[in-house]
Amino acid sequence: MSEITDFDSLRRAMAENGEQPEGPARNARAEQLLLEAEKLKIPLAVIEALGHQLKVYNYSSEKAKMFVPFARLLRMWDERPEDFDAYETHALHWVFKWMSAGMLDQPHVPLAAVEKWLGEMEHRYRLAGHSERAVRSAEFSVAAHVGDVARAERAFAAWLAADRDTMADCHACELHGQGWWQAERGRDTEALELWVPVLEGEYTCAHEPHSVLASSLLPLLRLGRPDEARAHHLRGLRLVRSMESMRSAYADHVEFCALTGNEARGLELLAERPAYFTDGGQPRSKLDFLSVVALLMGRLGELGLGGERVPGAAGREWTADELAGHARAEALALAARFDERNGTGYVSERARARMAQRPLVERLPLGVRASRPTSAAPAPTLAAAAPAETAGEAAQTDLPALLAEARRLSDSLRPHAVEAWARVAAAAAANKDVELAARDLAEIADHEAIGLGSRGADAFERAAGLYEEAGDPGEALAARARAAYVRALDGEVDEALAAVAEPYDRVLALYAEGGTEVPQAAGVLMARARILMRRVHEAEGLVPASVGAPAESAVRELLALVDGRAGADVRLAARVAEGHAMLAELATRSGEAETGAQLFARAAAEFAEAGVPWFAVEYEARLAALAHELGDMAEAERALRAALEHGGPFLEAIGRAQLHLQLAEVVGGRGEVEEAAEQALESAHWADEAGAGPTYGAWARHQLGGYLVRLGRWAEAAEVLESALTDLSAETHGDGAVVQTQWWLGDCLSELGEHRDAAERRLQAAEIARQWPEQHDHATLAHLAAESLGHAGLHAEADRAYARAGELWRDLGNVRGLIRSLRARAWLALRTEQDPDVARALMTSAVEECADAFDAAGDDEEARHRLIAELGDTHRQFGDLLARSAAEDADDEAIRTTLDEALSQMSEAVAVFVTLGESALIARTGAELAAGWLECDLGRPAQAAARARAVLRSCADAAEGFEDFEGDGQADGGTLRARRAEAEQLLQAAEEPRDR
C-alpha cells in the first residue's frame, strides 16, 4: 500500500482503490484516504477524497454511510465554492441524485425529508443552469415507490420531455428505469423495446447492462421467450456475481430460478452470497432479496422439500420451511417500515405479491448443473409418468375393473402393465372375500416376474404352474421358456439353453397337434431366440458362424411361424418386429452394416405400425449409429428424431440425454449450430434428471459450451464451461475434453475482457497438453496465454510465455508461429519501455526467420506464398514499431533517422506485398498509406502524394469488380472505401502548403 506524501500520490491511491472489488475493504481504505487527505491541508484534496468515499459507499452494501460525507461536501460548497474545480463542481451536483435515491432506500428517513430534498435539488439545479430532467426522474422514483401511480406517470412524462444535459443519468441507466416502469405497468413488450440499445451494448455503464439483464428476465418469460430469458440469466448473473452493490439484481436472478423449475440453482446462488441475508446498508434491496428467498423456499416446500437444509444467514442451520418463515417475516417487517414512512400499504402489497408468484414455466433447462438438496429425489421425469389413459387407476378399488384394465394393458403391450397387475394383486390381497381364478393368478405371477428382470425365474415357474392349473399348457411352456431366458441374462447361457430345450420340443409338438396357438408357441420360440442372441452379444469382434448360425436359424423359425399371422394381435406383430431387429443385430455383428441398417429401419417401422412405437426407440438409436458409421447423416438424423418422438413420455431420462446429444452432434456437423446448442442443452438437462450430471451431463455441457462459443455467445458459454469443469476429469472424460474446455473458456474470458482469468485457463490447458506427444496444441495454448497475460498487464510473464511458445514453434518447424511470437515480444518490449534496441533486435530476428524459412521452402509454392505474406506483415510491423519508438525528447536528427528506418521497412513491406498480386491488395494499400504518412512526417510531400495516388488507383481498379464497392472476399467494399478515404486525406495533407 503506497504512502501518501502529496496530492498526486493521494490521487494514485484513490484510483487504485477504485479498481478494487466492491465491499467493506474498499470502503475502509476510502475512509483512511480521507484522513490522509486532511493531513495535506489542501481543500481540493479533501473534496476529492470525500467524493471518492461517496462513490465507494454508493457501490457497496453500505449506502447508508453516504449522507455524512455528502453533508460535509455540501457545507464546503456553500462556504467556499471556489475550492471546487470544474470536475468536483459537476460531481457534487451529480451526487444529489444518489442522495435522493439513497434517502428513499432508508425507511428511517421521513418522506417529508425526501420531498424537501427534492425541492433542494430542484433549486440548486436551477441555480446551476441544469435541466430539470434529473429532478423529474428523481420525483418519478419517489412517486413509484410509494404507489402514487398518477404522480409517477406525470413525473415520468416530464422526465422524458425535459432536455438531456450533463446532469441526466447515462443513457443506459435512464433506459433501464424507463423500461422498468413499462414492465411494472404490464407493458412488457414496450419495456424490452426500450432495453434493446442497452442489451446490444450501444449504451453501457458500471451497472448496465447488468440491471437490464436482470429486469428483463420475467418480462421475457411472460412473453413466451424463454430462450432469451435463459441467455440473459447466464450473461447477467456473470456480471453481477462479484458486485456487492447489486443485491436487487441478484435477487432477480434467484427469482428467475424459483419460477422456472431451477430451485436447486437458486439455492446455489443463495449459498454464494450469505452476507446478503444480513447486510443492512440498503434496506430496500434487502427487502427485494428476502422476498425472493421466501418465494424460493415456498417452492421447495411445495415440492416436498421443506425439511431439507438450505443456505441462509450465518450463525445457524436452516431448513427450507424455517427459512421461508424467517425470510417472509423479515421481508414484511421491512415492508411495513417503508409503508409506515410512506403512509401507504403499497410496498407490503408488492412484497406479498412477489412472494406469492407461481412458476412461469414448468422447467427451463439452463445448461449449468445445480446439485439438488441432499435428500431430494430427482424431479419426476416423463419416463416415470403414467399415460393419460391410466389416470385415476390408483383410486380404483373395484377389482374386476382393475383386472380388466391390467389385461387390456398387457394384451396391447402398453407401458405400466406390470404396475397395473401389481395393483390387481394388492386389491385382491386386501379383499379376502374375492378369490381370483387360476388364470388371473398366473398373469399376476407372470408380470411380477417381468418386473423382477433377471431375478424373475422363480416367479415365471410359479406362473407356469398356474397356467397349467388354468388349462393353458402352451402358455405354461412359454412361461418356463421365459424363466430359462432370465437365467441367460445372468450369464448362464448354456444352462438357459438346456432349460429351454424341453419347452421348445413340447410346444412344437403341442402346436402341431392343435393343443395350443401361435402366440404361445411364438413365446417359446422367442425366448429360445433371445437366449441364442445372448451368445451373439457376448462374442468379441465379428460373430463366428458357430454362434451366429444357430441364432439366425432360431429367429427365422420364429418369423416363419408368426409372419403373416399377426393380424390385429399386437403381441405377435411385436414378435415379428423384434425378430427383424435380431436379424439386424446379426448382420451388423457379421460385418454387413448396410443390411443391418435396413433391418433396423424395418423393425422400427413395424413397431410403430403395430401401435407400440416406444419399442422402436432402441433400434432407431442403433440405426442412427450405423447410419453415422456409413456416412448417411440424413438417415442418422431422421432416426434420432424418430427415436425421440417415439419414446415420448416413456423414454428414460438417460436415454433421452443420449439421443439429444447424438442429435446435437449430427446437426452441429452440418452447420446448424443453433439447433445443436438446443439439443445439447436438453441433453445436459436430462442427464441431470437421470442423476448423471457429473458424468454424461458434464460431457453434454462441454459440447454445449463449444456450440455457444461457435455462436459467439461468450458469457453464456463461459457459465456453461465453468460448470462443466466442475465435473470433467481426465479419468472419466479424457484429458482432451478437459483441455478443450479450458481452451474454449479461455477464449470466452478473453472476449469478455477477463484477461487474467483467461491466461490462467490457457496456462492450465497448456500444462496438460505439455504431456502429449504432439505439441502443436501446447504451443498454441502457450501463445494464447501469452496474449492474455499481455492484455492483463503482466508483461514480464507474457514475455516468458511468448518465449516458451517460440521455442515450441521452432521445435515443431512452425515458422509462422515462431515469427509471430518474436513480433509479439518486440511489441511487449516497446510497450514496457525497455531498451528500444531489444524490440528492434526481436523484430530483426523475425525478419531473418522469414528469410531463412523462405529459402528452406524449396518448391512448395503454398508454403512460399504464406511466408511471403508473413514477411510483408513483419516488415509492416517493424516499420510501425520503429515509428512509435521515436522518442519525443530526442533531438530532431535522431527522430528523423528513426523515421527513415521506419519508412524503409514500410517500403519493404509494400514491395513484398506487390509480389503477391491482388490477393494482398488490402495489406499492400495499408502499408502504402503508412509509408505515405511517414513521408509527410519527413517533409516529403511529393512522395507522400505519389503514394496516396497509387492507393487511389488500386482502389479504383479493384472497385470495378464490386458493385457499389460491396463485395465479398479479402478486398471487400467497406475496406476499399476506408482505404480510398484515407488516401484522399493523405493527398490533401501532402498538397497543403507547409507554411502559411
PDB file of N, CA and C in Angstrom, residues 32 137 155 163 191 336 374 500 660 697 846:
ATOM      1  N   GLN A  32      -9.704   5.775   5.204  1.00  0.00           N
ATOM      2  CA  GLN A  32      -8.316   6.053   5.566  1.00  0.00           C
ATOM      3  C   GLN A  32      -7.724   7.129   4.665  1.00  0.00           C
ATOM      4  N   SER A 137     -36.836  12.812 -12.914  1.00  0.00           N
ATOM      5  CA  SER A 137     -36.535  11.391 -12.762  1.00  0.00           C
ATOM      6  C   SER A 137     -36.555  10.998 -11.291  1.00  0.00           C
ATOM      7  N   ALA A 155     -44.706  12.539 -13.604  1.00  0.00           N
ATOM      8  CA  ALA A 155     -43.264  12.779 -13.490  1.00  0.00           C
ATOM      9  C   ALA A 155     -42.508  12.034 -14.585  1.00  0.00           C
ATOM     10  N   ASP A 163     -35.023  18.307 -21.423  1.00  0.00           N
ATOM     11  CA  ASP A 163     -33.780  18.150 -22.199  1.00  0.00           C
ATOM     12  C   ASP A 163     -32.748  17.338 -21.428  1.00  0.00           C
ATOM     13  N   ALA A 191     -41.248  -2.435 -22.674  1.00  0.00           N
ATOM     14  CA  ALA A 191     -40.049  -2.434 -21.827  1.00  0.00           C
ATOM     15  C   ALA A 191     -38.865  -3.032 -22.580  1.00  0.00           C
ATOM     16  N   ALA A 336     -43.291  -3.107   6.081  1.00  0.00           N
ATOM     17  CA  ALA A 336     -44.153  -2.313   6.974  1.00  0.00           C
ATOM     18  C   ALA A 336     -43.466  -1.018   7.388  1.00  0.00           C
ATOM     19  N   THR A 374     -29.916 -32.470  -0.480  1.00  0.00           N
ATOM     20  CA  THR A 374     -29.319 -33.776  -0.215  1.00  0.00           C
ATOM     21  C   THR A 374     -30.293 -34.933  -0.319  1.00  0.00           C
ATOM     22  N   VAL A 500     -34.453 -74.445 -21.868  1.00  0.00           N
ATOM     23  CA  VAL A 500     -35.483 -74.120 -22.851  1.00  0.00           C
ATOM     24  C   VAL A 500     -35.716 -75.266 -23.832  1.00  0.00           C
ATOM     25  N   HIS A 660     -30.503 -36.813 -27.441  1.00  0.00           N
ATOM     26  CA  HIS A 660     -30.366 -35.370 -27.713  1.00  0.00           C
ATOM     27  C   HIS A 660     -28.916 -35.012 -28.052  1.00  0.00           C
ATOM     28  N   GLY A 697     -23.667 -35.698 -18.016  1.00  0.00           N
ATOM     29  CA  GLY A 697     -24.056 -34.285 -18.025  1.00  0.00           C
ATOM     30  C   GLY A 697     -22.878 -33.364 -18.256  1.00  0.00           C
ATOM     31  N   ALA A 846      12.707 -11.739 -36.348  1.00  0.00           N
ATOM     32  CA  ALA A 846      11.516 -12.200 -37.052  1.00  0.00           C
ATOM     33  C   ALA A 846      11.710 -12.114 -38.563  1.00  0.00           C
TER      34      ALA A 846
END
